[in-house]
Each structure stands twice: as structure tokens, then as C-alpha cells.
Amino acid sequence: MSLVQEKQIAITVVSRAANLAQSVFKKLVNAETVTKKDKSPVTVADYSCQSLISLLLSKAYPNDPIVGEEDAKDLRQPTDESKQLKNRVVDLVNAELSKPQAAGEADDLELGVTRSETELLDAIDRGTFEGSAKGRMWCLDPIDGTKGFLRGGQYAVCLALLIEGKVELGVIACPNLPVDPSKPDGPRGVVFGAIKGQGAFQRPISETNGPLSKISMNSITKESIAQASFCESVESGHSSQGDSANIAKELNITKEPVRMDSQAKYCSISRGDGDIYLRLPVSASYEEKIWDHAPGRLLVAEAGGKVTDIHNKDLDFSLGRTLKNNKGVIVAHESIHGDVIKAVQKVLNVA
Ligand SMILES: Nc1ncnc2c1ncn2[C@@H]1O[C@H](COP(=O)(O)O)[C@@H](O)[C@H]1OP(=O)(O)O
Ligand SMILES: [Mg+2]
């Protein structure tokens, strides 16, 4: 199967999951959010989107492993809370699966058919692969930016195909991102995608048969770097906002940072809504997860940008479920990435 066909499949499954997430978002109540052992929140949308995407991917690629953020352990517990959550996941996924195939959606996914509870829970657990430098694997964050999802901000459904540890295909759906950035109150919901060597594109999620438009980062030079705008996490625990303010000062950037959750940051700078994305380590021990960066990294690279860590090293997706050989993430247009790295290393006192 060619990467172009794989792209159509990835866009279809991610867009379906984005529809599901949007429908949950409209009706989300606190009872549908649970807190995992590491204290991060997880919602019915996280489980449902992982189930839906893993199930559809397994129709198209029965032998491909999936590195997904969630597992179904908590849904398989014999408690009332677990059963309630599980039933809701099964209902939501089947509601989305039962919608017939629309024009433009990929063939061979058996859309229009509901599934048993066992199939849907097993699909979630297909995401427990440990990662590998060899062969093919999919990398899935069913709802990236769960905190953004809960606060009505940005969140993203994120999927990437990796071959021999390198990202070959990336698709990200952002249900809450304006289709046209110059109309923040206009329609929302955009799907982004990239194939290595073939560029980056976007399309409204709802237009399953619509054209994909090519996107690129703003061209920016050393001379215009002071006019750049940068984005960072809303959560100060995910990226040091004090360090980013000092880096901005070092680059003579005066615009306030744009704070948003999830890989929507990669998407928005890929289409020129902003110029730089800084993710600066807060804790020395945190290892970034591959599903938080795989599609975003390819999207930016295909839109003219460069993505490294604070040591100017490429992100290495071949070492398991985390980027254990990297610290932080620095994203900017190729023409200014070196200058941004210099400022980062000066402020953080690293080389
Ligand atoms: N200490 C941390 N440093 C960086 N990222 C983190 C940290 N803790 C959690 N994350 C991850 O940041 C991602 C969201 O990033 P952003 O702030 O850019 O929206 C989530 O996937 C979250 O993982 P998790 O879902 O396991 O909590
Ligand atoms: Mg995430």
C-alpha cells in the first residue's frame, strides 16, 4: 500500500475520532473523567478515540503494532464506576462506527458496522506496544491536551506511522482550532497531515471529500526574528514559562507568548499562525512521550521548519515509548532555528 493510500486511511480514522471527541465534548460531565495513578486526567473521549482508531487501523493493517497512550485496565475493573465508563465508551464508539462511509473516506475500514464490547476493549489494549527501531508501528495520542479538552481550549487527535524508527506519515485533528486563523469566531475543526518529502496540508474536518490545501511556515529571517511570535504550553508544569520569557528577551521578541494545549501548537505554527514553539524542561527526570511529538515533528518539517531538543539533537523515536535521549523540544523555521537554539542554550546554560 502506498503512503498516499495510508494517508487517506489515517485522515479518515483521525477525523472520525475527532467527530467522536467533539460529540463527547458537548456533553462531558465530571463523572466521565477519571484520574490516573500518575494524577493526569483521562476522559471517556481518550478511551473511545483510542478504541475507534486502533480498531479501524487493525482492519487495514492487522499486523502493525500500535504505541498508544491509553490501556483498558481501568475499564476492565469490576467496580460500578468502571462499568459505567466502559458502557459509555462502547456506546460512543459504536455510535461513530455505525455511521456509513462518507464520500472521500477510505475504503476497507468496514465503516457502518458496530462492534462487541470485547473487540472495543481489546482494540484499546492494542496500543500497549513498547516501541521499536525496526519495521512499522503506529503512534497514537487519542486526545492530546486532555486538560485543554476539559477547559474548552485546544486538544488534538494525533496519529503517526513510523518505519524503522522514523516518522513517515503524520495526521493531527484539532476540533477546536479555527479553520481560518483570521476568523477566530468562524468555523472550527481542522485536520492536518504530512507525508515525508511530500509537504504538509490542512482541511476542515467536516469536509471529508474536500481538497487538501498546502500549508507552510512563515518565512522569517535573522533580521526579522524580533517580530516572531512563539507558543508554549498553557500548563507551566509542562514547559518552563520563565525560561521562555528570558529566551524571548534574548531574541528581542516583544510579543506575548501564545499559550495553547496539545500538538495544536505544531499545527498552528506549521500554517504560519505563529513562528516558534518552545518546550523547555521543568523537571530533569521527565521523558517526553513519542505520541506527543511524532506527527507534529513531521508536519513542521514538511512545512519548512526544524525540530530538535534543547541540545540541538534530532528527536529519536526509535528508543521505545519515550524520547529518552532528548530533553525539551525547540521548533522554528529552518532559517532561524540556529539562532533560537543559541538563545535557548545561553539562557538554560547548556550546550
Ligand atoms: N512534566 C512534564 N513535562 C512535559 N510534558 C508533560 C509533563 N507532564 C505531562 N506532560 C505531557 O504534556 C502533554 C500535553 O502537553 P501540552 O502542555 O503541550 O498540552 C500531555 O501529553 C502530558 O502527558 P500526560 O497526558 O501523560 O499528562
Ligand atoms: Mg498527549
Coordinates of C-alpha atoms and ligand atoms in Angstrom, one line a residue:
M1 CA 0.0 0.0 0.0
S2 CA 1.4 3.5 -0.9
L3 CA 1.9 6.2 1.7
V4 CA -0.8 8.2 -0.2
Q5 CA -3.4 5.5 0.5
E6 CA -2.1 5.2 4.1
K7 CA -2.6 9.0 4.4
Q8 CA -6.3 8.6 3.3
I9 CA -6.8 5.9 5.9
A10 CA -5.1 7.9 8.7
I11 CA -7.1 11.0 7.8
T12 CA -10.4 9.0 7.9
V13 CA -9.7 7.4 11.2
V14 CA -8.4 10.5 12.9
S15 CA -11.4 12.6 11.6
R16 CA -13.8 10.0 12.8
A17 CA -12.2 10.2 16.2
A18 CA -12.3 14.0 16.2
N19 CA -16.1 13.8 15.5
L20 CA -16.5 11.5 18.4
A21 CA -14.4 13.8 20.7
Q22 CA -16.5 16.8 19.6
S23 CA -19.7 14.9 20.5
V24 CA -18.3 14.0 23.9
F25 CA -17.0 17.5 24.5
K26 CA -20.5 18.9 24.1
K27 CA -21.9 16.7 26.8
L28 CA -18.9 16.0 29.0
V29 CA -19.8 15.8 32.7
N30 CA -17.4 15.3 35.5
A31 CA -18.4 11.7 36.1
E32 CA -16.8 10.9 32.8
T33 CA -13.4 12.0 33.9
V34 CA -11.2 9.8 36.0
T35 CA -7.7 10.5 37.4
K36 CA -5.0 8.0 36.6
K37 CA -2.4 6.9 39.1
D38 CA 0.1 9.5 37.8
K39 CA -2.6 12.1 38.5
S40 CA -3.2 13.0 34.8
P41 CA -6.9 13.2 33.9
V42 CA -8.4 10.8 31.4
T43 CA -11.9 11.0 29.9
V44 CA -14.3 8.8 28.1
A45 CA -13.1 10.6 24.9
D46 CA -9.5 9.4 25.5
Y47 CA -10.6 5.7 25.7
S48 CA -13.2 6.0 23.0
C49 CA -10.8 7.6 20.5
Q50 CA -8.1 5.1 21.1
S51 CA -10.6 2.2 20.7
L52 CA -12.0 3.6 17.5
I53 CA -8.7 4.4 15.9
S54 CA -7.0 1.1 16.9
L55 CA -10.0 -0.9 15.8
L56 CA -10.1 0.7 12.3
L57 CA -6.3 0.6 11.9
S58 CA -6.4 -3.1 12.7
K59 CA -8.9 -3.6 9.8
A60 CA -6.4 -2.0 7.4
Y61 CA -3.2 -3.3 9.0
P62 CA -3.8 -6.4 11.1
N63 CA 0.0 -6.9 11.7
D64 CA 1.1 -3.3 12.6
P65 CA 1.8 -2.7 16.3
I66 CA 0.4 0.5 17.9
V67 CA 2.1 2.6 20.6
G68 CA -1.0 4.3 22.2
E69 CA -1.2 6.4 25.3
E70 CA -4.1 4.5 27.0
D71 CA -4.8 1.0 28.0
A72 CA -8.1 -0.6 29.1
K73 CA -7.0 -1.8 32.5
D74 CA -9.2 0.7 34.4
L75 CA -12.2 -0.2 32.2
R76 CA -11.9 -3.9 33.0
Q77 CA -12.3 -3.4 36.8
P78 CA -15.4 -4.9 38.4
T79 CA -16.5 -1.6 40.0
D80 CA -19.6 0.3 39.2
E81 CA -17.6 3.4 38.1
S82 CA -15.6 1.2 35.7
K83 CA -18.6 -0.4 34.3
Q84 CA -20.3 2.9 33.7
L85 CA -17.3 4.3 32.0
K86 CA -16.9 1.1 29.8
N87 CA -20.5 1.2 28.8
R88 CA -20.2 4.8 27.8
V89 CA -17.1 4.1 25.7
V90 CA -18.8 1.2 23.9
D91 CA -21.9 3.4 23.1
L92 CA -19.8 6.3 21.9
V93 CA -17.5 4.2 19.7
N94 CA -20.4 2.2 18.2
A95 CA -22.3 5.4 17.5
E96 CA -19.4 6.7 15.5
L97 CA -18.7 3.3 13.8
S98 CA -22.3 2.8 12.7
K99 CA -22.3 6.0 10.6
P100 CA -21.9 4.8 7.0
Q101 CA -18.9 5.6 4.9
A102 CA -19.0 9.1 3.6
A103 CA -17.6 10.4 0.2
G104 CA -13.9 10.8 0.5
E105 CA -13.4 8.4 3.4
A106 CA -11.1 5.5 3.0
D107 CA -12.4 2.1 1.8
D108 CA -11.9 -1.2 3.5
L109 CA -12.4 0.0 7.1
E110 CA -15.8 -1.6 7.4
L111 CA -17.4 1.6 8.4
G112 CA -21.1 1.4 9.2
V113 CA -20.7 -1.7 11.4
T114 CA -20.9 -1.8 15.3
R115 CA -18.5 -4.0 17.4
S116 CA -18.7 -6.1 20.6
E117 CA -17.5 -4.8 23.9
T118 CA -14.7 -7.3 23.8
E119 CA -13.5 -6.1 20.4
L120 CA -13.6 -2.5 21.6
L121 CA -11.6 -3.1 24.8
D122 CA -9.1 -5.3 23.0
A123 CA -8.7 -2.6 20.5
I124 CA -7.6 -0.1 23.3
D125 CA -5.1 -2.7 24.5
R126 CA -3.5 -3.0 21.1
G127 CA -1.9 0.3 22.0
T128 CA 0.4 -1.3 24.6
F129 CA 3.3 -1.9 22.2
E130 CA 6.7 -0.9 23.7
G131 CA 8.0 0.7 20.6
S132 CA 10.8 -0.3 18.3
A133 CA 13.6 0.8 15.9
K134 CA 12.6 -1.9 13.4
G135 CA 9.7 -2.2 11.0
R136 CA 6.4 -0.4 11.0
M137 CA 4.5 1.0 14.0
W138 CA 1.7 3.5 14.6
C139 CA 1.9 6.0 17.3
L140 CA -1.3 7.3 18.8
D141 CA -2.4 10.0 21.2
P142 CA -6.2 9.7 21.2
I143 CA -6.7 13.0 23.0
D144 CA -3.6 15.1 23.3
G145 CA -4.1 18.0 25.7
T146 CA -6.8 16.4 27.9
K147 CA -6.6 19.4 30.2
G148 CA -7.3 21.7 27.2
F149 CA -10.2 19.5 26.3
L150 CA -11.6 19.8 29.8
R151 CA -11.1 23.6 29.9
G152 CA -12.6 24.2 26.4
G153 CA -9.3 25.0 24.9
Q154 CA -7.2 23.2 22.3
Y155 CA -6.9 19.5 22.1
A156 CA -5.8 17.2 19.3
V157 CA -6.3 13.6 18.0
C158 CA -2.8 12.5 16.9
L159 CA -1.6 9.6 14.7
A160 CA 1.8 8.9 13.1
L161 CA 3.2 6.0 11.1
L162 CA 6.9 5.2 11.9
I163 CA 9.1 3.0 9.8
E164 CA 12.5 1.9 11.1
G165 CA 12.1 4.5 13.9
K166 CA 11.4 7.4 11.5
V167 CA 8.1 9.3 11.1
E168 CA 6.9 8.8 7.6
L169 CA 3.3 10.0 7.9
G170 CA 1.6 12.2 10.5
V171 CA -2.1 13.3 10.9
I172 CA -3.4 15.6 13.6
A173 CA -7.1 16.7 14.0
C174 CA -7.8 19.8 16.1
P175 CA -11.5 20.0 16.6
N176 CA -11.3 23.4 18.3
L177 CA -8.9 25.2 16.1
P178 CA -10.4 27.9 13.8
V179 CA -10.5 26.8 10.1
D180 CA -9.4 30.3 9.2
P181 CA -7.0 31.8 11.7
S182 CA -8.1 35.3 10.7
K183 CA -11.6 34.4 11.7
P184 CA -11.3 33.2 15.3
D185 CA -15.0 33.2 15.8
G186 CA -15.6 31.3 12.5
P187 CA -16.0 27.6 12.0
R188 CA -13.7 25.3 13.9
G189 CA -12.2 21.9 13.3
V190 CA -9.1 21.3 11.1
V191 CA -7.3 18.1 10.1
F192 CA -3.6 18.4 9.3
G193 CA -1.3 15.9 7.6
A194 CA 2.1 15.3 6.2
I195 CA 4.0 12.7 4.3
K196 CA 7.8 12.7 4.4
G197 CA 9.1 14.5 1.4
Q198 CA 5.6 15.4 0.1
G199 CA 4.7 18.5 2.1
A200 CA 2.1 19.5 4.8
F201 CA -1.6 20.2 4.3
Q202 CA -4.8 21.0 6.1
R203 CA -8.5 20.6 5.5
P204 CA -11.7 21.3 7.6
I205 CA -12.5 18.0 9.5
S206 CA -16.1 18.1 8.3
E207 CA -15.2 18.2 4.5
T208 CA -14.4 14.5 4.1
N209 CA -14.4 15.0 0.3
G210 CA -12.8 18.4 0.2
P211 CA -9.4 19.4 -1.2
L212 CA -6.3 19.4 1.0
S213 CA -4.6 22.8 1.0
K214 CA -0.8 23.0 1.2
I215 CA 0.5 24.9 4.2
S216 CA 3.9 26.3 5.1
M217 CA 5.5 28.2 8.0
N218 CA 6.1 31.9 7.8
S219 CA 9.4 32.7 6.2
I220 CA 11.4 34.6 8.7
T221 CA 15.0 35.7 8.8
K222 CA 17.6 36.5 11.3
E223 CA 16.8 40.2 10.7
S224 CA 13.1 39.8 11.3
I225 CA 13.4 37.4 14.3
A226 CA 12.3 40.2 16.8
Q227 CA 8.9 40.2 15.1
A228 CA 8.4 36.5 15.6
S229 CA 5.7 35.1 17.9
F230 CA 6.2 32.0 20.0
C231 CA 3.8 29.5 21.5
E232 CA 4.1 27.3 24.6
S233 CA 2.0 25.1 26.9
V234 CA -0.7 26.5 29.0
E235 CA 0.5 24.2 31.8
S236 CA 3.5 25.7 33.5
G237 CA 4.3 22.2 34.7
H238 CA 4.9 21.0 31.1
S239 CA 7.2 23.8 29.9
S240 CA 9.2 26.5 31.8
Q241 CA 7.4 29.7 31.1
G242 CA 10.1 31.7 33.0
D243 CA 12.9 30.3 30.8
S244 CA 10.8 31.0 27.6
A245 CA 10.4 34.7 28.6
N246 CA 14.1 35.0 29.1
I247 CA 14.8 33.4 25.7
A248 CA 12.3 35.8 24.0
K249 CA 14.1 38.7 25.6
E250 CA 17.4 37.3 24.3
L251 CA 15.9 37.3 20.8
N252 CA 14.4 40.8 21.3
I253 CA 10.9 39.3 20.8
T254 CA 8.3 41.5 22.5
K255 CA 5.1 39.8 21.6
E256 CA 3.4 37.9 24.4
P257 CA 3.6 34.1 24.1
V258 CA 0.5 32.3 22.7
R259 CA -0.3 29.6 25.2
M260 CA -2.3 26.6 24.0
D261 CA -2.6 22.9 24.9
S262 CA -1.6 19.9 22.8
Q263 CA 0.0 19.4 19.4
A264 CA -2.2 22.2 18.1
K265 CA 0.9 24.2 18.7
Y266 CA 2.8 22.3 16.0
C267 CA -0.2 22.7 13.7
S268 CA -0.6 26.4 14.2
I269 CA 3.0 27.3 13.6
S270 CA 3.0 24.9 10.5
R271 CA 0.4 27.1 8.9
G272 CA 2.0 30.4 10.0
D273 CA -0.2 31.4 12.9
G274 CA 3.0 31.7 14.9
D275 CA 6.7 31.1 14.4
I276 CA 8.4 29.3 17.3
Y277 CA 7.4 26.6 19.7
L278 CA 9.4 26.2 22.9
R279 CA 9.0 23.2 25.2
L280 CA 11.5 23.7 28.0
P281 CA 12.1 21.1 30.6
V282 CA 10.7 21.8 34.0
S283 CA 11.8 18.5 35.7
A284 CA 15.1 16.9 34.9
S285 CA 13.5 13.4 35.1
Y286 CA 10.5 13.8 32.7
E287 CA 10.9 11.9 29.4
E288 CA 8.7 13.3 26.6
K289 CA 6.3 10.6 25.1
I290 CA 6.7 9.7 21.4
W291 CA 2.9 10.1 20.8
D292 CA 3.2 13.8 22.0
H293 CA 5.6 14.7 19.2
A294 CA 5.7 12.2 16.3
P295 CA 3.1 13.6 13.9
G296 CA 3.8 17.2 14.9
R297 CA 7.5 16.8 14.2
L298 CA 6.9 15.7 10.6
L299 CA 4.2 18.3 10.0
V300 CA 6.6 21.1 10.9
A301 CA 9.5 19.6 9.0
E302 CA 7.3 19.4 5.9
A303 CA 6.1 23.0 6.3
G304 CA 9.7 24.3 6.3
G305 CA 10.6 24.1 10.0
K306 CA 13.2 22.3 12.1
V307 CA 12.5 20.4 15.3
T308 CA 15.3 19.4 17.8
D309 CA 15.7 19.2 21.5
I310 CA 17.5 21.8 23.6
H311 CA 20.8 20.2 22.8
N312 CA 20.1 20.7 19.1
K313 CA 19.7 16.9 18.6
D314 CA 17.1 15.3 16.4
L315 CA 14.2 13.7 18.3
D316 CA 14.9 10.0 18.4
F317 CA 11.6 8.0 18.1
S318 CA 13.3 4.6 18.0
L319 CA 14.0 4.1 21.7
G320 CA 10.7 2.9 23.0
R321 CA 7.6 4.8 24.2
T322 CA 9.6 7.9 25.3
L323 CA 12.2 10.2 23.8
K324 CA 14.7 9.1 26.4
N325 CA 17.7 10.6 24.6
N326 CA 16.2 14.1 24.2
K327 CA 15.4 17.0 26.6
G328 CA 12.7 19.6 25.7
V329 CA 11.7 20.5 22.1
I330 CA 12.6 23.5 20.1
V331 CA 10.7 24.3 16.9
A332 CA 11.3 27.1 14.5
H333 CA 11.7 27.8 10.8
E334 CA 14.9 26.3 9.4
S335 CA 16.3 29.8 8.7
I336 CA 16.2 30.9 12.4
H337 CA 16.4 27.6 14.3
G338 CA 20.1 28.0 14.9
D339 CA 19.6 31.5 16.4
V340 CA 16.8 30.2 18.6
I341 CA 19.0 27.3 19.8
K342 CA 21.8 29.7 20.7
A343 CA 19.4 31.8 22.8
V344 CA 18.0 28.6 24.4
Q345 CA 21.4 27.3 25.3
K346 CA 22.6 30.6 26.7
V347 CA 19.5 31.0 28.9
L348 CA 19.4 27.4 30.1
N349 CA 23.2 27.2 30.3
V350 CA 23.5 24.1 28.3
A351 CA 25.3 23.2 25.1
Ligands
LIG1 N1 6.4 17.3 33.3 C1 6.0 17.3 32.0 N2 6.8 17.9 31.0 C2 6.4 17.9 29.8 N3 5.2 17.4 29.3 C3 4.4 16.8 30.2 C4 4.8 16.7 31.6 N4 3.8 16.0 32.3 C5 2.9 15.7 31.4 N5 3.2 16.1 30.1 C6 2.5 15.9 28.8 O1 2.3 17.1 28.2 C7 1.3 16.8 27.2 C8 0.4 18.0 27.0 O2 1.3 19.0 26.6 P1 0.8 20.5 26.5 O3 1.0 21.1 27.8 O4 1.7 21.0 25.4 O5 -0.6 20.4 26.0 C9 0.5 15.7 27.7 O6 0.5 14.6 26.8 C10 1.1 15.3 29.0 O7 1.2 14.0 29.3 P2 0.1 13.2 30.1 O8 -1.1 13.1 29.1 O9 0.7 11.9 30.4 O10 -0.2 14.0 31.3
MG2 MG -0.5 13.9 24.9

